[in-house]
mmCIF file of C-alpha atoms in Angstrom:
data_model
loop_
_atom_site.group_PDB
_atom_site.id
_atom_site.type_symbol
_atom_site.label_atom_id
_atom_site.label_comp_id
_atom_site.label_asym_id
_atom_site.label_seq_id
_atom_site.Cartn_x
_atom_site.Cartn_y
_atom_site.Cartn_z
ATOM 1 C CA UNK A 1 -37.094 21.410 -7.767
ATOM 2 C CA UNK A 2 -38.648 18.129 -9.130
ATOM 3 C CA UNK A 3 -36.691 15.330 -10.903
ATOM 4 C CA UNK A 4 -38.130 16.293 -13.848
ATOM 5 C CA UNK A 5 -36.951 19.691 -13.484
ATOM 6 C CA UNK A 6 -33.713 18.934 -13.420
ATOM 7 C CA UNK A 7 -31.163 19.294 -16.068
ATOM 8 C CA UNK A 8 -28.464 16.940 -16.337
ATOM 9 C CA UNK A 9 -26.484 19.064 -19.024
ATOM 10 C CA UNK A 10 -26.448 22.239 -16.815
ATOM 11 C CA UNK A 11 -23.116 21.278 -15.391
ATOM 12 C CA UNK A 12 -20.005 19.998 -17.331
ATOM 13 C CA UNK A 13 -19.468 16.525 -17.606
ATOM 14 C CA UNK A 14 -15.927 14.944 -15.828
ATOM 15 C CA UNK A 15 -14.747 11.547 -15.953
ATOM 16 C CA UNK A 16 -14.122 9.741 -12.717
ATOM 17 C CA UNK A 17 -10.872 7.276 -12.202
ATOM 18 C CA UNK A 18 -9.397 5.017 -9.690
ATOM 19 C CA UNK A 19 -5.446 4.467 -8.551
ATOM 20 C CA UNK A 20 -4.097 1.868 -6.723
ATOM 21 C CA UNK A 21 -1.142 1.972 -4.527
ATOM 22 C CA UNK A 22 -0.117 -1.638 -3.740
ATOM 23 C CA UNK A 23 2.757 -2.061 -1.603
ATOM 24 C CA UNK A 24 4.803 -5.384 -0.293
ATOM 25 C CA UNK A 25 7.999 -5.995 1.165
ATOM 26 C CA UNK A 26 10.611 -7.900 -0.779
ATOM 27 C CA UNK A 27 13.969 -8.058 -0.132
ATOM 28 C CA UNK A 28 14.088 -5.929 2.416
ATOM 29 C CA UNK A 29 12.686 -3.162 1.239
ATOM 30 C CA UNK A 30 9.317 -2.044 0.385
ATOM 31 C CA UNK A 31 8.259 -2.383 -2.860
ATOM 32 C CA UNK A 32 4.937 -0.726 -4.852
ATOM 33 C CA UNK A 33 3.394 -2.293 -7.818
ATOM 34 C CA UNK A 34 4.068 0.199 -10.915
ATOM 35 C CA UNK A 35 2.344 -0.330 -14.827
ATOM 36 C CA UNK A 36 4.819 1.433 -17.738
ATOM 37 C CA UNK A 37 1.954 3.238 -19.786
ATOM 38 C CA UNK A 38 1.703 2.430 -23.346
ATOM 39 C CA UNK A 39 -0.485 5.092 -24.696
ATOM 40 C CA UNK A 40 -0.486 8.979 -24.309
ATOM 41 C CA UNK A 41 -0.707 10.766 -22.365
ATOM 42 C CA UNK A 42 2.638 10.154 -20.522
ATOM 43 C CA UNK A 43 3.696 7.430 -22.672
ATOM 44 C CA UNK A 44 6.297 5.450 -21.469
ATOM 45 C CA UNK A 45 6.202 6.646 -18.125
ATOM 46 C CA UNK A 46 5.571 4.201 -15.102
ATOM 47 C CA UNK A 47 2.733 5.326 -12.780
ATOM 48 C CA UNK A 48 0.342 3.396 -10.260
ATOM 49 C CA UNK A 49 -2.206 1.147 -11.886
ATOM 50 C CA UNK A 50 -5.840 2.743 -12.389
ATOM 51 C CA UNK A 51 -8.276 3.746 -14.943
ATOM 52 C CA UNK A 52 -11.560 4.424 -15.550
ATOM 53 C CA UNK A 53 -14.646 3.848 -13.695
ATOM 54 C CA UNK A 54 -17.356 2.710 -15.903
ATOM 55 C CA UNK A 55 -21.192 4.016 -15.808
ATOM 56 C CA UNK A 56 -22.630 1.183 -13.585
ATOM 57 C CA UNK A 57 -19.572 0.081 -12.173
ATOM 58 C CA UNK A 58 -18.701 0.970 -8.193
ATOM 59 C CA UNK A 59 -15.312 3.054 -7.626
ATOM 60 C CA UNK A 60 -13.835 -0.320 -5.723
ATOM 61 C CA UNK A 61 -15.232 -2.430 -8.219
ATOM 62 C CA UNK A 62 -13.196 -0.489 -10.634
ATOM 63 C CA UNK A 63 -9.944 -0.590 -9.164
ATOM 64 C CA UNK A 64 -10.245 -4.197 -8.554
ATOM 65 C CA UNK A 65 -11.016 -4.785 -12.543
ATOM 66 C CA UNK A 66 -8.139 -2.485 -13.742
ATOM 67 C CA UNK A 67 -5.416 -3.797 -11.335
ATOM 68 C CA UNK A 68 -6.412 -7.057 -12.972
ATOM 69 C CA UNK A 69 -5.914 -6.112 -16.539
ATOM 70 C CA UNK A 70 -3.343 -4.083 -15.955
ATOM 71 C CA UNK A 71 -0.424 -6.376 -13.710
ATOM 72 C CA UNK A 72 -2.276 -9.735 -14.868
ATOM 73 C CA UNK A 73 -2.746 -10.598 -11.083
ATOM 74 C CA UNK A 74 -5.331 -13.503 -11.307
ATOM 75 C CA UNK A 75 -9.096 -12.950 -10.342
ATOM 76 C CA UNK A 76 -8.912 -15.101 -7.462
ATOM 77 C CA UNK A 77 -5.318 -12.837 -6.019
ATOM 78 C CA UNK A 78 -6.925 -9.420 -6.563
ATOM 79 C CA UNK A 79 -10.431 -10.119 -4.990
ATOM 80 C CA UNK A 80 -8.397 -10.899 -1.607
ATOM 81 C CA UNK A 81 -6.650 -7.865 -1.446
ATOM 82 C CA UNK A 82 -8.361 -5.476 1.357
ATOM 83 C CA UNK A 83 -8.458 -2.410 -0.472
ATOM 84 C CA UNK A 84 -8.770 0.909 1.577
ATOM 85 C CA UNK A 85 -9.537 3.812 0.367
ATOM 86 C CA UNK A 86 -6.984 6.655 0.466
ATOM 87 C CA UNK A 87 -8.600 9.844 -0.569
ATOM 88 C CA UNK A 88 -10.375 11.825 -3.720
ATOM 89 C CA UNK A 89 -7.755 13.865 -6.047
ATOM 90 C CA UNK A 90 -9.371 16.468 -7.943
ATOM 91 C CA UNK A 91 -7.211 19.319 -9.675
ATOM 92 C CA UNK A 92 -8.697 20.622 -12.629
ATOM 93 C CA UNK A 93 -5.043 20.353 -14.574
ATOM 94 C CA UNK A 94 -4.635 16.867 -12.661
ATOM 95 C CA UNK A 95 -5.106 14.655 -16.775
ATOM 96 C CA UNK A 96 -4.358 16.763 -19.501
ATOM 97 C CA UNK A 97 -7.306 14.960 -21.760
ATOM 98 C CA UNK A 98 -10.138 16.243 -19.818
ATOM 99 C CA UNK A 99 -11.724 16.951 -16.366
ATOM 100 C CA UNK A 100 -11.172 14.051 -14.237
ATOM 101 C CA UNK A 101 -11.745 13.160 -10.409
ATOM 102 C CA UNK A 102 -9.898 9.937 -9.547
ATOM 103 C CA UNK A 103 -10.807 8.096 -6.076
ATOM 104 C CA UNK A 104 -7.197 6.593 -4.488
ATOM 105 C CA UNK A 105 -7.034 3.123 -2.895
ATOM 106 C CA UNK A 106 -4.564 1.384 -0.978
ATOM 107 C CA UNK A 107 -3.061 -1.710 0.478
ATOM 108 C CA UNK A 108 0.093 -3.387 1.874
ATOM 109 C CA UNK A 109 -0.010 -7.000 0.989
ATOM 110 C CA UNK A 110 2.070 -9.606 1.837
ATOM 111 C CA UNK A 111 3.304 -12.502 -0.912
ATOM 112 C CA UNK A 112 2.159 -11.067 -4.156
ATOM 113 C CA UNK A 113 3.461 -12.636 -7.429
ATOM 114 C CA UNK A 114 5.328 -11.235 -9.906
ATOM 115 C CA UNK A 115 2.734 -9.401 -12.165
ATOM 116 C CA UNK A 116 2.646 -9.105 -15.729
ATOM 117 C CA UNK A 117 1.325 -6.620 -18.069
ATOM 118 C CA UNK A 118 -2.513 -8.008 -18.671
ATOM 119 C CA UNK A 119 -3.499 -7.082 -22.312
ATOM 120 C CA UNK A 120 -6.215 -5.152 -21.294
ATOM 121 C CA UNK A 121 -5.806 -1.442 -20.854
ATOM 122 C CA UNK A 122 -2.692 1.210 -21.510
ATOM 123 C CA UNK A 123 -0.416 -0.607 -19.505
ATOM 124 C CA UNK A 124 2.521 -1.811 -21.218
ATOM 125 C CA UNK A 125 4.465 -3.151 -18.836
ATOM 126 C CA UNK A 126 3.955 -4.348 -14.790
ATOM 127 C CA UNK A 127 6.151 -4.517 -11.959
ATOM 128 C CA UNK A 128 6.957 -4.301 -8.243
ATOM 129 C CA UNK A 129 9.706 -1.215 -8.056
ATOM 130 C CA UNK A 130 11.574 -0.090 -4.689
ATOM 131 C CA UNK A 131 9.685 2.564 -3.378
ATOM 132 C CA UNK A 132 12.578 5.107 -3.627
ATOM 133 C CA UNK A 133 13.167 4.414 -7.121
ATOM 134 C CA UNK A 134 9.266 5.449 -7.834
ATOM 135 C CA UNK A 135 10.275 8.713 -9.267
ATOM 136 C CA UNK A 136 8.674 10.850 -11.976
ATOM 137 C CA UNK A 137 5.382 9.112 -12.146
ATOM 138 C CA UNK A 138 2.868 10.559 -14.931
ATOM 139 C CA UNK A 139 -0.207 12.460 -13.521
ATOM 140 C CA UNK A 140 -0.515 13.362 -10.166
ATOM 141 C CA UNK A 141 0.953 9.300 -8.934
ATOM 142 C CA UNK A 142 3.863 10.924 -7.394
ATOM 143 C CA UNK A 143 1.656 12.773 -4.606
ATOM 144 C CA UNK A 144 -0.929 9.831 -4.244
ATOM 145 C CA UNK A 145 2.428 7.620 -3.873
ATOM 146 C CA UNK A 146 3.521 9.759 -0.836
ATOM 147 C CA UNK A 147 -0.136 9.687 0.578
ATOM 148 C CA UNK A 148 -0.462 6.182 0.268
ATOM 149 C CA UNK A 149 2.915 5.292 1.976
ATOM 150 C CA UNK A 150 2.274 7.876 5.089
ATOM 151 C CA UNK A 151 -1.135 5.743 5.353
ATOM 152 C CA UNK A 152 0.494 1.938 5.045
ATOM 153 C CA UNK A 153 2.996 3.358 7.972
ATOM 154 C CA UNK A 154 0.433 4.784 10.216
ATOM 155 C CA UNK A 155 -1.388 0.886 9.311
ATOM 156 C CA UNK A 156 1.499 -0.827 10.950
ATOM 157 C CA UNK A 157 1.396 1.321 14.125
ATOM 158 C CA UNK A 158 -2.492 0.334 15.452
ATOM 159 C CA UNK A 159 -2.812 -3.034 13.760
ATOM 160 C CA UNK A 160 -0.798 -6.371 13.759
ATOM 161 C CA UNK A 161 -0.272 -6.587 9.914
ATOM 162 C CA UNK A 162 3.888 -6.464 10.286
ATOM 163 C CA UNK A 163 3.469 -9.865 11.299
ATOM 164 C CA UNK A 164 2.162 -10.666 8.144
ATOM 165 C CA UNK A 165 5.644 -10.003 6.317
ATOM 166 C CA UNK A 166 7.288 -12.211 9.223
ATOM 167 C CA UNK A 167 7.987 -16.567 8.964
ATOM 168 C CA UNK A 168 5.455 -18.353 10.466
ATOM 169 C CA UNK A 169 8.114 -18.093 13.888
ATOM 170 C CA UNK A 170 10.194 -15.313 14.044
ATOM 171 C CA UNK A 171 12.735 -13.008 15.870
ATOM 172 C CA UNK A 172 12.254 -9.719 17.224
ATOM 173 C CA UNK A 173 14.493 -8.507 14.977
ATOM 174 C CA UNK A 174 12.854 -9.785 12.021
ATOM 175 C CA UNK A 175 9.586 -7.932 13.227
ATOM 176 C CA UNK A 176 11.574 -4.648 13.972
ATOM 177 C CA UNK A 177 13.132 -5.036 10.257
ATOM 178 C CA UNK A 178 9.411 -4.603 8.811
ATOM 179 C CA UNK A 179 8.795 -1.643 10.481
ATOM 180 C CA UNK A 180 12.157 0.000 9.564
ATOM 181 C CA UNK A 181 11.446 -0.961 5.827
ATOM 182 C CA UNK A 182 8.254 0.480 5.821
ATOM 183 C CA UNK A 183 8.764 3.722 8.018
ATOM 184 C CA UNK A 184 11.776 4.183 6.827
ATOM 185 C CA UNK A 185 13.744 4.821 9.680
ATOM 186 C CA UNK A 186 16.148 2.386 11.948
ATOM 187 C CA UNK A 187 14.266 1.598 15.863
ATOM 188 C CA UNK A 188 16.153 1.750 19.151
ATOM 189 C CA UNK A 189 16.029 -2.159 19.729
ATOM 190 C CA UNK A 190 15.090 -2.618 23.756
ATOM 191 C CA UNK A 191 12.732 -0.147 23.068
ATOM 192 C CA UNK A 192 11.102 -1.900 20.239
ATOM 193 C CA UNK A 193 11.557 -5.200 22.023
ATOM 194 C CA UNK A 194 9.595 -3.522 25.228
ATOM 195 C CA UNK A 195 6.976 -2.254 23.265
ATOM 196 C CA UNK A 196 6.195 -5.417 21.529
ATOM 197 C CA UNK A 197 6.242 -7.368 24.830
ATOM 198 C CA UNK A 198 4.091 -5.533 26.897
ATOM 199 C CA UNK A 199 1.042 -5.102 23.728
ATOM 200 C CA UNK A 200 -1.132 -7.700 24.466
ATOM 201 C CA UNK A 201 -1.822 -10.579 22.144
ATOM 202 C CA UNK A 202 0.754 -9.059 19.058
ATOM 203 C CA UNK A 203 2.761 -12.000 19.737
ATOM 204 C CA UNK A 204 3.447 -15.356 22.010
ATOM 205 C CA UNK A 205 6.770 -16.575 22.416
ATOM 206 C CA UNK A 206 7.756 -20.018 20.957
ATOM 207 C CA UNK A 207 8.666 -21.812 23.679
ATOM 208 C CA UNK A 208 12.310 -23.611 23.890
ATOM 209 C CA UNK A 209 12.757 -22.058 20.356
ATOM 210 C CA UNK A 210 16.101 -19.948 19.311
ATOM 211 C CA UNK A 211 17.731 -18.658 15.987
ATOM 212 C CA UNK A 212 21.279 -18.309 15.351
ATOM 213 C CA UNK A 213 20.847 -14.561 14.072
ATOM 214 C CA UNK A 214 24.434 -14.110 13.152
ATOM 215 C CA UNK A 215 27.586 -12.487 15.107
ATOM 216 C CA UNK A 216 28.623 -13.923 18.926
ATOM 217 C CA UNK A 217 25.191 -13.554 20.519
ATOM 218 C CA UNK A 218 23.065 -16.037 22.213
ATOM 219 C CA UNK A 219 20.655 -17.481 19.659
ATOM 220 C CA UNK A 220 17.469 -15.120 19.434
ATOM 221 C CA UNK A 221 13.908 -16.304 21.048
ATOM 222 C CA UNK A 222 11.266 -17.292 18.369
ATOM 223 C CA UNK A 223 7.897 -16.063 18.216
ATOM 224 C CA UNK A 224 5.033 -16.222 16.676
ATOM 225 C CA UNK A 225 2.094 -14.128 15.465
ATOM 226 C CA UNK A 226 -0.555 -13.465 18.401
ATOM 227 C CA UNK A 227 -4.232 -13.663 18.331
ATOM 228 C CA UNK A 228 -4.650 -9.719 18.139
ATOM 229 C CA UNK A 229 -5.898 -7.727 15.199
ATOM 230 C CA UNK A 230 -5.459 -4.666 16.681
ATOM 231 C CA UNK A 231 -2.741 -2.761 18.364
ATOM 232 C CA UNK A 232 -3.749 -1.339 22.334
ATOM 233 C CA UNK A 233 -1.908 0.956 22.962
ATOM 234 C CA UNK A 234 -0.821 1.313 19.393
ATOM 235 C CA UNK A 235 3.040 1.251 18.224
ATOM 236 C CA UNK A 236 3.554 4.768 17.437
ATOM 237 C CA UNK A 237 6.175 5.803 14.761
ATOM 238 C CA UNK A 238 9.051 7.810 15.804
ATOM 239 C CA UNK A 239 8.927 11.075 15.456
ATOM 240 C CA UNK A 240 11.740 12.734 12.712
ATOM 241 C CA UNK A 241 15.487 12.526 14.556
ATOM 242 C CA UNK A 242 14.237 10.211 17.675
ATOM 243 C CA UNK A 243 14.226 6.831 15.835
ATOM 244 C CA UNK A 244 13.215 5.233 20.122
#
């Protein structure tokens, strides 16, 4: 079949969408940036930032325009997010107004500002929420939320981004603490400590530093983030009931 032969309005038109699960740590606990729609469908409801892809617009390019006008995050703070894409949802029922295919992205950033609902959009309101608190999204955000979290945790087990979240010198335990916010789940600590140790270049010890970290201990040793990007052999999760 030729170009010319073919006929665009043989197949039913669909809209296509992005979503954006941003997550940070604050406070201890992991956080993801929500928008509180203002228009219907789901009115009211929070869900993950997103919208439309327009017709000579890429899907990346997209999400980094609507996170914009949706939170308010300045130009300059959403271009440096590193964006990775999750994966392509595609239910029929998935938006009750009409066909539409929305392509997922990711990211677990470190020192994000407070974000603020952009004038630009349906979003009504922006902010970061504890991840277990994220319930009852509109759409299909609930699902993509999950997704999105069991790909920032499998992140933090072949790259070195959990020193990110860390002070510029840190404990062990203030490392381990990342991962346990993130996975979820509380580490055996000379296990942790062993695994850190022996990866090559995740991080190189401060030397004659020590932290008071609290209780009757010996102060803890300081480190500080190594000159690895990635994690060989990588920091594997525990599995469910053998937190090692």
């Amino acid at each position: 079949m030729t170009t010319a032969a073919y006929d665009p309005h043989a197949f039913e038109p669909f809209a296509v969408t992005v979503d954006l699960a941003v997550f940070t740590v604050r406070d201890g606990a992991l956080h993801v940036l929500l928008i509180r729609r203002g228009q219907e469908p789901y009115e009211g409801a929070w869900a993950l930032p997103g919208g439309f892809v327009l017709p000579r617009e890429s899907a990346e390019t997209a999400a980094r325009r609507e996170l914009a006008e949706e939170t308010g995050l300045s130009e300059a703070v959403v271009a440096s997010l590193h964006l990775e894409q999750l994966r392509t949802y595609s239910d029929p029922d998935r938006d009750p107004r009409m066909r539409v295919v929305s392509v997922a992205f990711t990211a677990l950033v470190p020192d994000m500002p407070e974000p603020a609902a952009g004038g630009g959009g349906d979003a009504a309101q922006a902010r970061w929420v504890p991840v277990g608190e994220a319930a009852g999204l509109a759409f299909d955000h609930g699902p993509i939320l999950a997704d999105a979290r069991s790909r920032v945790g499998a992140k933090l087990e072949y790259t070195c981004l959990a020193t990110e979240f860390c002070p510029p010198e840190f404990t062990l335990g203030e490392l381990r603490s990342v991962y346990e916010t993130v996975w979820g789940t509380a580490l055996d600590r000379p296990n942790f400590r062993r695994k850190v140790l022996a990866t090559p270049g995740f991080v190189e010890a401060v030397p004659g530093a020590a932290r008071l970290t609290g209780g009757r201990g010996k102060p803890a040793a300081l480190y500080r983030a190594g000159p690895a990007t990635a994690l060989h052999p990588p920091l594997l999760r525990p599995t469910e009931g053998h937190a090692k």
